[in-house]
Amino acid sequence: MSSAVITALLLGVMLFIIASFVVGALQARRRHRQSLATSTQASTHPLDAHVTMILHMQEGSVVGLEKPEPLPTFTLSSSWYARRRTLVSVGFLLMIFLTLFVQSGLADGTLQSLSKSFSTLSNYQSSDIKASAHPLPLTASMRIVRVDSAAGNQYYTDYQWHVWSYASCSGIAMEEVMNAYGRHLIATDVLQVELNMGVWNTYEGLIGGEPAMARVANYFGFKAAPHPPRTLSDLITITNKGFPVILGMPGHILVVRGGDSNYVYLVDSAPANRTIITHAEFLAIWNNFSVLLTPQ
């Protein structure tokens, strides 16, 4: 149930409580006026309403003095207040329950629709790093999982494990990003395609830079953004919105998954497994290689 629906229900409960008070009071007043009209039907003299004292006379002498009973005033009975107190208590308990339900729902992930609001590349460009200090939840930047280039289960054969692993960073970076969007690949799946296309070998690694990686990504049903981030500000903004970016540095390729005003968060398949570096350290090694992959 959305927060808007819950809010509407809370308002409805409040309006119901207020309306019940007003309607109940009006009904009680109408019953009082009806009973008053019935009790005064016997008095027909135009001065009856002004009589303040009744004298009882006998043979010309005053033998008694009586004050007429005053007309009943409008008051609400204690039972009326008791019923209304019960109604208010039930209403407030319902409001508390709905409020707790909203808070619980938000904590359990009812905001999953946030990830859908960034589904187009038109939302990528922004210069405000502080707009999101960390990667948004339930996005590829948060789902991405590091793959160890030295893990034997990433290769089909022992030869691939012992030889390909030393130049596997491009294939593993693509594997990590594509798996973050729901694929289930291992390193050899990507490296074999790179090898078949002639854009990778065990001596040089990836050959052909960004266009070569875009070709391989297209084979797996992904597209490379035509204008990937070229500044640190844009890089952090895009990755914090949920889109991991593949970056290059001398002799290595890795993934950036986010950042803040001081650090850049990495997903590194190398044995060093760097996960966080300062802005200054990052800018010193970034060679402006940048590939932003998203599903076609």
PDB file of C-alpha atoms in Angstrom:
ATOM      1  CA  MET A   1       0.000   0.000   0.000  1.00  0.00           C
ATOM      2  CA  SER A   2       1.427   3.382  -0.984  1.00  0.00           C
ATOM      3  CA  SER A   3       2.084   6.194   1.481  1.00  0.00           C
ATOM      4  CA  ALA A   4      -0.427   8.378  -0.400  1.00  0.00           C
ATOM      5  CA  VAL A   5      -3.196   5.841   0.230  1.00  0.00           C
ATOM      6  CA  ILE A   6      -2.262   5.553   3.904  1.00  0.00           C
ATOM      7  CA  THR A   7      -2.276   9.353   4.244  1.00  0.00           C
ATOM      8  CA  ALA A   8      -5.735   9.482   2.681  1.00  0.00           C
ATOM      9  CA  LEU A   9      -6.958   6.837   5.141  1.00  0.00           C
ATOM     10  CA  LEU A  10      -5.592   8.800   8.099  1.00  0.00           C
ATOM     11  CA  LEU A  11      -7.354  11.944   6.907  1.00  0.00           C
ATOM     12  CA  GLY A  12     -10.521   9.932   6.417  1.00  0.00           C
ATOM     13  CA  VAL A  13     -10.386   8.664  10.003  1.00  0.00           C
ATOM     14  CA  MET A  14      -9.890  12.202  11.346  1.00  0.00           C
ATOM     15  CA  LEU A  15     -12.786  13.557   9.284  1.00  0.00           C
ATOM     16  CA  PHE A  16     -14.992  10.666  10.402  1.00  0.00           C
ATOM     17  CA  ILE A  17     -14.301  11.406  14.079  1.00  0.00           C
ATOM     18  CA  ILE A  18     -15.046  15.109  13.640  1.00  0.00           C
ATOM     19  CA  ALA A  19     -18.203  14.407  11.625  1.00  0.00           C
ATOM     20  CA  SER A  20     -19.475  11.942  14.237  1.00  0.00           C
ATOM     21  CA  PHE A  21     -19.118  14.591  16.957  1.00  0.00           C
ATOM     22  CA  VAL A  22     -20.981  17.200  14.955  1.00  0.00           C
ATOM     23  CA  VAL A  23     -23.764  14.865  13.822  1.00  0.00           C
ATOM     24  CA  GLY A  24     -24.195  13.410  17.314  1.00  0.00           C
ATOM     25  CA  ALA A  25     -24.437  16.858  18.904  1.00  0.00           C
ATOM     26  CA  LEU A  26     -26.981  18.047  16.310  1.00  0.00           C
ATOM     27  CA  GLN A  27     -29.105  14.944  16.851  1.00  0.00           C
ATOM     28  CA  ALA A  28     -29.053  15.424  20.625  1.00  0.00           C
ATOM     29  CA  ARG A  29     -30.062  19.060  20.283  1.00  0.00           C
ATOM     30  CA  ARG A  30     -32.926  18.175  17.918  1.00  0.00           C
ATOM     31  CA  ARG A  31     -34.253  15.596  20.397  1.00  0.00           C
ATOM     32  CA  HIS A  32     -34.049  18.210  23.169  1.00  0.00           C
ATOM     33  CA  ARG A  33     -36.027  20.743  21.151  1.00  0.00           C
ATOM     34  CA  GLN A  34     -38.670  18.157  20.318  1.00  0.00           C
ATOM     35  CA  SER A  35     -39.115  17.216  23.963  1.00  0.00           C
ATOM     36  CA  LEU A  36     -39.257  20.900  24.916  1.00  0.00           C
ATOM     37  CA  ALA A  37     -41.947  21.586  22.355  1.00  0.00           C
ATOM     38  CA  THR A  38     -44.009  18.679  23.702  1.00  0.00           C
ATOM     39  CA  SER A  39     -43.758  19.867  27.298  1.00  0.00           C
ATOM     40  CA  THR A  40     -44.924  23.406  26.464  1.00  0.00           C
ATOM     41  CA  GLN A  41     -47.954  22.504  24.356  1.00  0.00           C
ATOM     42  CA  ALA A  42     -50.220  22.791  27.451  1.00  0.00           C
ATOM     43  CA  SER A  43     -49.293  26.451  27.950  1.00  0.00           C
ATOM     44  CA  THR A  44     -51.324  28.532  25.497  1.00  0.00           C
ATOM     45  CA  HIS A  45     -51.514  31.931  27.178  1.00  0.00           C
ATOM     46  CA  PRO A  46     -49.258  34.505  25.484  1.00  0.00           C
ATOM     47  CA  LEU A  47     -47.904  35.586  28.857  1.00  0.00           C
ATOM     48  CA  ASP A  48     -47.007  32.062  30.023  1.00  0.00           C
ATOM     49  CA  ALA A  49     -43.452  32.528  28.967  1.00  0.00           C
ATOM     50  CA  HIS A  50     -43.157  35.613  31.191  1.00  0.00           C
ATOM     51  CA  VAL A  51     -44.661  34.118  34.386  1.00  0.00           C
ATOM     52  CA  THR A  52     -42.115  34.199  37.164  1.00  0.00           C
ATOM     53  CA  MET A  53     -44.371  33.380  40.202  1.00  0.00           C
ATOM     54  CA  ILE A  54     -47.754  31.758  40.871  1.00  0.00           C
ATOM     55  CA  LEU A  55     -49.960  33.010  43.760  1.00  0.00           C
ATOM     56  CA  HIS A  56     -52.544  30.665  45.263  1.00  0.00           C
ATOM     57  CA  MET A  57     -55.553  32.689  46.548  1.00  0.00           C
ATOM     58  CA  GLN A  58     -58.388  31.641  48.833  1.00  0.00           C
ATOM     59  CA  GLU A  59     -61.223  34.053  49.687  1.00  0.00           C
ATOM     60  CA  GLY A  60     -59.112  36.979  48.575  1.00  0.00           C
ATOM     61  CA  SER A  61     -56.094  36.026  50.691  1.00  0.00           C
ATOM     62  CA  VAL A  62     -52.748  34.694  49.540  1.00  0.00           C
ATOM     63  CA  VAL A  63     -52.387  31.165  50.876  1.00  0.00           C
ATOM     64  CA  GLY A  64     -49.466  29.924  48.816  1.00  0.00           C
ATOM     65  CA  LEU A  65     -46.587  30.982  46.626  1.00  0.00           C
ATOM     66  CA  GLU A  66     -45.103  28.783  43.903  1.00  0.00           C
ATOM     67  CA  LYS A  67     -42.402  29.383  41.349  1.00  0.00           C
ATOM     68  CA  PRO A  68     -43.012  27.645  38.046  1.00  0.00           C
ATOM     69  CA  GLU A  69     -40.486  25.083  36.999  1.00  0.00           C
ATOM     70  CA  PRO A  70     -37.941  26.613  34.586  1.00  0.00           C
ATOM     71  CA  LEU A  71     -37.748  25.322  31.058  1.00  0.00           C
ATOM     72  CA  PRO A  72     -35.160  22.595  30.703  1.00  0.00           C
ATOM     73  CA  THR A  73     -31.843  23.753  29.277  1.00  0.00           C
ATOM     74  CA  PHE A  74     -29.884  21.899  26.554  1.00  0.00           C
ATOM     75  CA  THR A  75     -27.182  19.644  27.998  1.00  0.00           C
ATOM     76  CA  LEU A  76     -25.564  16.488  26.698  1.00  0.00           C
ATOM     77  CA  SER A  77     -25.826  13.384  28.820  1.00  0.00           C
ATOM     78  CA  SER A  78     -22.825  11.630  30.293  1.00  0.00           C
ATOM     79  CA  SER A  79     -23.619   8.544  28.234  1.00  0.00           C
ATOM     80  CA  TRP A  80     -23.280  10.658  25.058  1.00  0.00           C
ATOM     81  CA  TYR A  81     -19.791  11.723  26.096  1.00  0.00           C
ATOM     82  CA  ALA A  82     -18.885   8.136  27.009  1.00  0.00           C
ATOM     83  CA  ARG A  83     -19.878   6.863  23.561  1.00  0.00           C
ATOM     84  CA  ARG A  84     -17.917   9.621  21.885  1.00  0.00           C
ATOM     85  CA  ARG A  85     -14.831   8.940  24.023  1.00  0.00           C
ATOM     86  CA  THR A  86     -14.964   5.301  22.943  1.00  0.00           C
ATOM     87  CA  LEU A  87     -15.223   6.354  19.310  1.00  0.00           C
ATOM     88  CA  VAL A  88     -12.276   8.737  19.641  1.00  0.00           C
ATOM     89  CA  SER A  89     -10.145   6.063  21.318  1.00  0.00           C
ATOM     90  CA  VAL A  90     -10.857   3.575  18.543  1.00  0.00           C
ATOM     91  CA  GLY A  91     -10.122   6.225  15.924  1.00  0.00           C
ATOM     92  CA  PHE A  92      -6.790   7.181  17.445  1.00  0.00           C
ATOM     93  CA  LEU A  93      -5.773   3.529  17.791  1.00  0.00           C
ATOM     94  CA  LEU A  94      -6.560   3.061  14.111  1.00  0.00           C
ATOM     95  CA  MET A  95      -4.487   6.121  13.209  1.00  0.00           C
ATOM     96  CA  ILE A  96      -1.543   4.827  15.259  1.00  0.00           C
ATOM     97  CA  PHE A  97      -1.802   1.429  13.562  1.00  0.00           C
ATOM     98  CA  LEU A  98      -1.839   2.982  10.090  1.00  0.00           C
ATOM     99  CA  THR A  99       1.123   5.219  10.947  1.00  0.00           C
ATOM    100  CA  LEU A 100       3.171   2.251  12.174  1.00  0.00           C
ATOM    101  CA  PHE A 101       2.191   0.354   9.046  1.00  0.00           C
ATOM    102  CA  VAL A 102       3.496   3.158   6.842  1.00  0.00           C
ATOM    103  CA  GLN A 103       6.794   3.307   8.716  1.00  0.00           C
ATOM    104  CA  SER A 104       7.171  -0.465   8.565  1.00  0.00           C
ATOM    105  CA  GLY A 105       6.356  -0.514   4.869  1.00  0.00           C
ATOM    106  CA  LEU A 106       8.942   2.136   4.096  1.00  0.00           C
ATOM    107  CA  ALA A 107      11.556   0.253   6.078  1.00  0.00           C
ATOM    108  CA  ASP A 108      10.730  -2.994   4.244  1.00  0.00           C
ATOM    109  CA  GLY A 109      11.307  -1.494   0.841  1.00  0.00           C
ATOM    110  CA  THR A 110       8.139   0.099  -0.486  1.00  0.00           C
ATOM    111  CA  LEU A 111      10.350   2.681  -2.137  1.00  0.00           C
ATOM    112  CA  GLN A 112      11.598   0.221  -4.720  1.00  0.00           C
ATOM    113  CA  SER A 113      10.049   2.364  -7.414  1.00  0.00           C
ATOM    114  CA  LEU A 114      12.840   4.887  -6.907  1.00  0.00           C
ATOM    115  CA  SER A 115      15.160   2.735  -8.991  1.00  0.00           C
ATOM    116  CA  LYS A 116      12.789   2.996 -11.953  1.00  0.00           C
ATOM    117  CA  SER A 117      12.928   6.789 -12.047  1.00  0.00           C
ATOM    118  CA  PHE A 118      16.461   6.661 -13.399  1.00  0.00           C
ATOM    119  CA  SER A 119      15.782   4.340 -16.332  1.00  0.00           C
ATOM    120  CA  THR A 120      16.873   6.663 -19.137  1.00  0.00           C
ATOM    121  CA  LEU A 121      20.261   8.120 -19.948  1.00  0.00           C
ATOM    122  CA  SER A 122      18.797  11.619 -20.083  1.00  0.00           C
ATOM    123  CA  ASN A 123      18.977  11.762 -16.291  1.00  0.00           C
ATOM    124  CA  TYR A 124      22.690  11.021 -16.163  1.00  0.00           C
ATOM    125  CA  GLN A 125      24.232  14.467 -16.569  1.00  0.00           C
ATOM    126  CA  SER A 126      24.437  16.489 -13.350  1.00  0.00           C
ATOM    127  CA  SER A 127      27.121  18.430 -11.556  1.00  0.00           C
ATOM    128  CA  ASP A 128      25.788  18.217  -8.006  1.00  0.00           C
ATOM    129  CA  ILE A 129      27.760  15.534  -6.176  1.00  0.00           C
ATOM    130  CA  LYS A 130      25.927  16.198  -2.910  1.00  0.00           C
ATOM    131  CA  ALA A 131      22.560  15.249  -4.458  1.00  0.00           C
ATOM    132  CA  SER A 132      23.254  11.645  -3.427  1.00  0.00           C
ATOM    133  CA  ALA A 133      26.197  11.006  -1.115  1.00  0.00           C
ATOM    134  CA  HIS A 134      26.071   7.231  -1.654  1.00  0.00           C
ATOM    135  CA  PRO A 135      24.695   4.848  -4.291  1.00  0.00           C
ATOM    136  CA  LEU A 136      20.927   4.543  -4.187  1.00  0.00           C
ATOM    137  CA  PRO A 137      19.602   1.259  -2.794  1.00  0.00           C
ATOM    138  CA  LEU A 138      18.126  -1.424  -5.036  1.00  0.00           C
ATOM    139  CA  THR A 139      20.183  -0.280  -8.024  1.00  0.00           C
ATOM    140  CA  ALA A 140      22.989  -1.846 -10.056  1.00  0.00           C
ATOM    141  CA  SER A 141      25.556   0.247  -8.163  1.00  0.00           C
ATOM    142  CA  MET A 142      24.460  -1.448  -4.941  1.00  0.00           C
ATOM    143  CA  ARG A 143      23.900  -4.930  -6.383  1.00  0.00           C
ATOM    144  CA  ILE A 144      27.287  -5.162  -8.092  1.00  0.00           C
ATOM    145  CA  VAL A 145      29.505  -7.910  -6.656  1.00  0.00           C
ATOM    146  CA  ARG A 146      33.280  -8.066  -6.924  1.00  0.00           C
ATOM    147  CA  VAL A 147      34.771 -10.967  -8.858  1.00  0.00           C
ATOM    148  CA  ASP A 148      38.272 -12.156  -7.992  1.00  0.00           C
ATOM    149  CA  SER A 149      40.325 -12.541 -11.179  1.00  0.00           C
ATOM    150  CA  ALA A 150      42.267 -15.382  -9.524  1.00  0.00           C
ATOM    151  CA  ALA A 151      39.171 -17.449  -8.688  1.00  0.00           C
ATOM    152  CA  GLY A 152      39.249 -20.790 -10.503  1.00  0.00           C
ATOM    153  CA  ASN A 153      35.460 -20.961 -10.871  1.00  0.00           C
ATOM    154  CA  GLN A 154      35.609 -18.006 -13.270  1.00  0.00           C
ATOM    155  CA  TYR A 155      37.196 -20.105 -16.023  1.00  0.00           C
ATOM    156  CA  TYR A 156      36.257 -23.210 -17.986  1.00  0.00           C
ATOM    157  CA  THR A 157      39.704 -24.843 -17.961  1.00  0.00           C
ATOM    158  CA  ASP A 158      42.852 -24.777 -15.884  1.00  0.00           C
ATOM    159  CA  TYR A 159      44.693 -23.236 -18.828  1.00  0.00           C
ATOM    160  CA  GLN A 160      42.295 -20.283 -18.882  1.00  0.00           C
ATOM    161  CA  TRP A 161      42.608 -19.970 -15.128  1.00  0.00           C
ATOM    162  CA  HIS A 162      46.421 -19.914 -15.123  1.00  0.00           C
ATOM    163  CA  VAL A 163      46.917 -17.850 -18.315  1.00  0.00           C
ATOM    164  CA  TRP A 164      43.843 -15.744 -19.011  1.00  0.00           C
ATOM    165  CA  SER A 165      43.447 -14.555 -15.428  1.00  0.00           C
ATOM    166  CA  TYR A 166      46.438 -12.215 -15.694  1.00  0.00           C
ATOM    167  CA  ALA A 167      44.747 -10.176 -18.449  1.00  0.00           C
ATOM    168  CA  SER A 168      41.103 -10.683 -17.478  1.00  0.00           C
ATOM    169  CA  CYS A 169      40.260  -7.264 -16.022  1.00  0.00           C
ATOM    170  CA  SER A 170      38.269  -5.999 -19.031  1.00  0.00           C
ATOM    171  CA  GLY A 171      36.118  -9.122 -19.232  1.00  0.00           C
ATOM    172  CA  ILE A 172      35.555  -9.263 -15.488  1.00  0.00           C
ATOM    173  CA  ALA A 173      34.628  -5.568 -15.297  1.00  0.00           C
ATOM    174  CA  MET A 174      31.948  -6.165 -17.936  1.00  0.00           C
ATOM    175  CA  GLU A 175      30.865  -9.357 -16.175  1.00  0.00           C
ATOM    176  CA  GLU A 176      30.426  -7.508 -12.865  1.00  0.00           C
ATOM    177  CA  VAL A 177      28.344  -4.742 -14.428  1.00  0.00           C
ATOM    178  CA  MET A 178      26.151  -7.022 -16.556  1.00  0.00           C
ATOM    179  CA  ASN A 179      25.545  -9.379 -13.620  1.00  0.00           C
ATOM    180  CA  ALA A 180      24.469  -6.370 -11.538  1.00  0.00           C
ATOM    181  CA  TYR A 181      21.629  -5.976 -14.057  1.00  0.00           C
ATOM    182  CA  GLY A 182      20.569  -9.620 -13.687  1.00  0.00           C
ATOM    183  CA  ARG A 183      22.862 -11.662 -15.915  1.00  0.00           C
ATOM    184  CA  HIS A 184      24.742 -14.747 -14.702  1.00  0.00           C
ATOM    185  CA  LEU A 185      28.105 -14.718 -16.451  1.00  0.00           C
ATOM    186  CA  ILE A 186      31.609 -15.814 -15.539  1.00  0.00           C
ATOM    187  CA  ALA A 187      34.867 -14.289 -16.748  1.00  0.00           C
ATOM    188  CA  THR A 188      35.437 -16.774 -19.567  1.00  0.00           C
ATOM    189  CA  ASP A 189      31.988 -16.034 -21.045  1.00  0.00           C
ATOM    190  CA  VAL A 190      33.084 -12.467 -21.784  1.00  0.00           C
ATOM    191  CA  LEU A 191      36.772 -13.096 -22.466  1.00  0.00           C
ATOM    192  CA  GLN A 192      35.953 -15.747 -25.080  1.00  0.00           C
ATOM    193  CA  VAL A 193      33.752 -13.271 -26.976  1.00  0.00           C
ATOM    194  CA  GLU A 194      36.485 -10.624 -26.757  1.00  0.00           C
ATOM    195  CA  LEU A 195      38.961 -13.146 -28.115  1.00  0.00           C
ATOM    196  CA  ASN A 196      36.641 -14.224 -30.952  1.00  0.00           C
ATOM    197  CA  MET A 197      36.105 -10.581 -31.960  1.00  0.00           C
ATOM    198  CA  GLY A 198      39.824  -9.951 -31.957  1.00  0.00           C
ATOM    199  CA  VAL A 199      39.649  -7.199 -29.343  1.00  0.00           C
ATOM    200  CA  TRP A 200      41.522  -9.052 -26.575  1.00  0.00           C
ATOM    201  CA  ASN A 201      44.543 -11.271 -26.031  1.00  0.00           C
ATOM    202  CA  THR A 202      46.552 -12.519 -23.075  1.00  0.00           C
ATOM    203  CA  TYR A 203      49.491 -10.209 -23.784  1.00  0.00           C
ATOM    204  CA  GLU A 204      47.772  -6.822 -24.206  1.00  0.00           C
ATOM    205  CA  GLY A 205      44.394  -7.347 -22.636  1.00  0.00           C
ATOM    206  CA  LEU A 206      41.644  -5.253 -24.242  1.00  0.00           C
ATOM    207  CA  ILE A 207      42.499  -3.937 -27.709  1.00  0.00           C
ATOM    208  CA  GLY A 208      40.558  -1.068 -29.238  1.00  0.00           C
ATOM    209  CA  GLY A 209      39.464   0.763 -26.098  1.00  0.00           C
ATOM    210  CA  GLU A 210      35.888   1.927 -25.584  1.00  0.00           C
ATOM    211  CA  PRO A 211      34.565   1.001 -29.081  1.00  0.00           C
ATOM    212  CA  ALA A 212      35.815  -2.574 -28.627  1.00  0.00           C
ATOM    213  CA  MET A 213      34.072  -2.876 -25.254  1.00  0.00           C
ATOM    214  CA  ALA A 214      30.874  -1.454 -26.769  1.00  0.00           C
ATOM    215  CA  ARG A 215      30.942  -4.198 -29.443  1.00  0.00           C
ATOM    216  CA  VAL A 216      31.299  -6.927 -26.843  1.00  0.00           C
ATOM    217  CA  ALA A 217      28.529  -5.416 -24.703  1.00  0.00           C
ATOM    218  CA  ASN A 218      26.208  -5.362 -27.712  1.00  0.00           C
ATOM    219  CA  TYR A 219      26.781  -9.100 -28.155  1.00  0.00           C
ATOM    220  CA  PHE A 220      25.383  -9.632 -24.632  1.00  0.00           C
ATOM    221  CA  GLY A 221      22.391  -7.325 -25.134  1.00  0.00           C
ATOM    222  CA  PHE A 222      23.884  -4.201 -23.552  1.00  0.00           C
ATOM    223  CA  LYS A 223      24.590  -0.771 -24.984  1.00  0.00           C
ATOM    224  CA  ALA A 224      27.347   1.694 -24.250  1.00  0.00           C
ATOM    225  CA  ALA A 225      26.263   5.277 -23.585  1.00  0.00           C
ATOM    226  CA  PRO A 226      27.441   7.612 -26.378  1.00  0.00           C
ATOM    227  CA  HIS A 227      28.481  10.247 -23.840  1.00  0.00           C
ATOM    228  CA  PRO A 228      29.919   8.555 -20.747  1.00  0.00           C
ATOM    229  CA  PRO A 229      31.118  10.673 -17.820  1.00  0.00           C
ATOM    230  CA  ARG A 230      34.408  12.460 -18.419  1.00  0.00           C
ATOM    231  CA  THR A 231      34.663  14.432 -15.186  1.00  0.00           C
ATOM    232  CA  LEU A 232      34.853  13.238 -11.582  1.00  0.00           C
ATOM    233  CA  SER A 233      31.727  15.205 -10.717  1.00  0.00           C
ATOM    234  CA  ASP A 234      29.664  13.552 -13.444  1.00  0.00           C
ATOM    235  CA  LEU A 235      31.148  10.155 -12.644  1.00  0.00           C
ATOM    236  CA  ILE A 236      30.129  10.294  -8.974  1.00  0.00           C
ATOM    237  CA  THR A 237      26.677  11.651  -9.797  1.00  0.00           C
ATOM    238  CA  ILE A 238      25.911   8.924 -12.347  1.00  0.00           C
ATOM    239  CA  THR A 239      27.229   6.051 -10.243  1.00  0.00           C
ATOM    240  CA  ASN A 240      25.404   7.292  -7.135  1.00  0.00           C
ATOM    241  CA  LYS A 241      22.176   7.294  -9.159  1.00  0.00           C
ATOM    242  CA  GLY A 242      22.676   3.558  -9.605  1.00  0.00           C
ATOM    243  CA  PHE A 243      24.686   3.105 -12.803  1.00  0.00           C
ATOM    244  CA  PRO A 244      28.164   1.588 -12.306  1.00  0.00           C
ATOM    245  CA  VAL A 245      30.789   2.820 -14.774  1.00  0.00           C
ATOM    246  CA  ILE A 246      33.783   0.907 -16.138  1.00  0.00           C
ATOM    247  CA  LEU A 247      36.976   2.967 -15.839  1.00  0.00           C
ATOM    248  CA  GLY A 248      40.480   2.558 -17.178  1.00  0.00           C
ATOM    249  CA  MET A 249      43.883   3.322 -15.719  1.00  0.00           C
ATOM    250  CA  PRO A 250      47.375   2.396 -16.912  1.00  0.00           C
ATOM    251  CA  GLY A 251      47.454  -1.394 -17.256  1.00  0.00           C
ATOM    252  CA  HIS A 252      44.122  -2.059 -15.571  1.00  0.00           C
ATOM    253  CA  ILE A 253      40.337  -1.756 -15.903  1.00  0.00           C
ATOM    254  CA  LEU A 254      37.901  -1.681 -12.986  1.00  0.00           C
ATOM    255  CA  VAL A 255      34.445  -0.430 -11.990  1.00  0.00           C
ATOM    256  CA  VAL A 256      33.333   2.676 -10.082  1.00  0.00           C
ATOM    257  CA  ARG A 257      30.108   2.181  -8.160  1.00  0.00           C
ATOM    258  CA  GLY A 258      29.785   5.546  -6.366  1.00  0.00           C
ATOM    259  CA  GLY A 259      31.474   8.229  -4.339  1.00  0.00           C
ATOM    260  CA  ASP A 260      31.087  11.227  -2.067  1.00  0.00           C
ATOM    261  CA  SER A 261      32.758  14.577  -1.504  1.00  0.00           C
ATOM    262  CA  ASN A 262      36.025  12.895  -0.481  1.00  0.00           C
ATOM    263  CA  TYR A 263      36.239   9.372  -1.874  1.00  0.00           C
ATOM    264  CA  VAL A 264      35.525   7.195  -4.907  1.00  0.00           C
ATOM    265  CA  TYR A 265      34.142   3.671  -4.324  1.00  0.00           C
ATOM    266  CA  LEU A 266      35.658   0.941  -6.493  1.00  0.00           C
ATOM    267  CA  VAL A 267      34.975  -2.663  -7.510  1.00  0.00           C
ATOM    268  CA  ASP A 268      38.422  -4.054  -8.334  1.00  0.00           C
ATOM    269  CA  SER A 269      39.050  -7.591  -9.576  1.00  0.00           C
ATOM    270  CA  ALA A 270      42.806  -7.360  -8.989  1.00  0.00           C
ATOM    271  CA  PRO A 271      44.365  -9.113  -5.972  1.00  0.00           C
ATOM    272  CA  ALA A 272      44.898  -5.693  -4.347  1.00  0.00           C
ATOM    273  CA  ASN A 273      41.094  -5.324  -4.222  1.00  0.00           C
ATOM    274  CA  ARG A 274      40.995  -1.568  -3.779  1.00  0.00           C
ATOM    275  CA  THR A 275      37.536  -0.504  -2.620  1.00  0.00           C
ATOM    276  CA  ILE A 276      37.972   3.192  -1.847  1.00  0.00           C
ATOM    277  CA  ILE A 277      40.447   5.915  -2.844  1.00  0.00           C
ATOM    278  CA  THR A 278      40.585   9.683  -2.478  1.00  0.00           C
ATOM    279  CA  HIS A 279      39.660  12.062  -5.271  1.00  0.00           C
ATOM    280  CA  ALA A 280      43.283  13.082  -5.691  1.00  0.00           C
ATOM    281  CA  GLU A 281      44.467   9.467  -5.930  1.00  0.00           C
ATOM    282  CA  PHE A 282      41.748   8.628  -8.435  1.00  0.00           C
ATOM    283  CA  LEU A 283      42.421  11.605 -10.706  1.00  0.00           C
ATOM    284  CA  ALA A 284      46.123  10.761 -10.711  1.00  0.00           C
ATOM    285  CA  ILE A 285      45.504   7.322 -12.253  1.00  0.00           C
ATOM    286  CA  TRP A 286      42.319   7.736 -14.337  1.00  0.00           C
ATOM    287  CA  ASN A 287      43.246   7.777 -18.028  1.00  0.00           C
ATOM    288  CA  ASN A 288      39.803   9.092 -19.073  1.00  0.00           C
ATOM    289  CA  PHE A 289      38.698   5.645 -20.287  1.00  0.00           C
ATOM    290  CA  SER A 290      35.005   5.478 -19.400  1.00  0.00           C
ATOM    291  CA  VAL A 291      32.247   3.050 -20.444  1.00  0.00           C
ATOM    292  CA  LEU A 292      28.679   3.211 -19.162  1.00  0.00           C
ATOM    293  CA  LEU A 293      26.760   0.007 -19.935  1.00  0.00           C
ATOM    294  CA  THR A 294      23.009  -0.458 -19.585  1.00  0.00           C
ATOM    295  CA  PRO A 295      20.654  -3.179 -20.866  1.00  0.00           C
ATOM    296  CA  GLN A 296      19.264  -2.597 -24.352  1.00  0.00           C
TER     297      GLN A 296
END
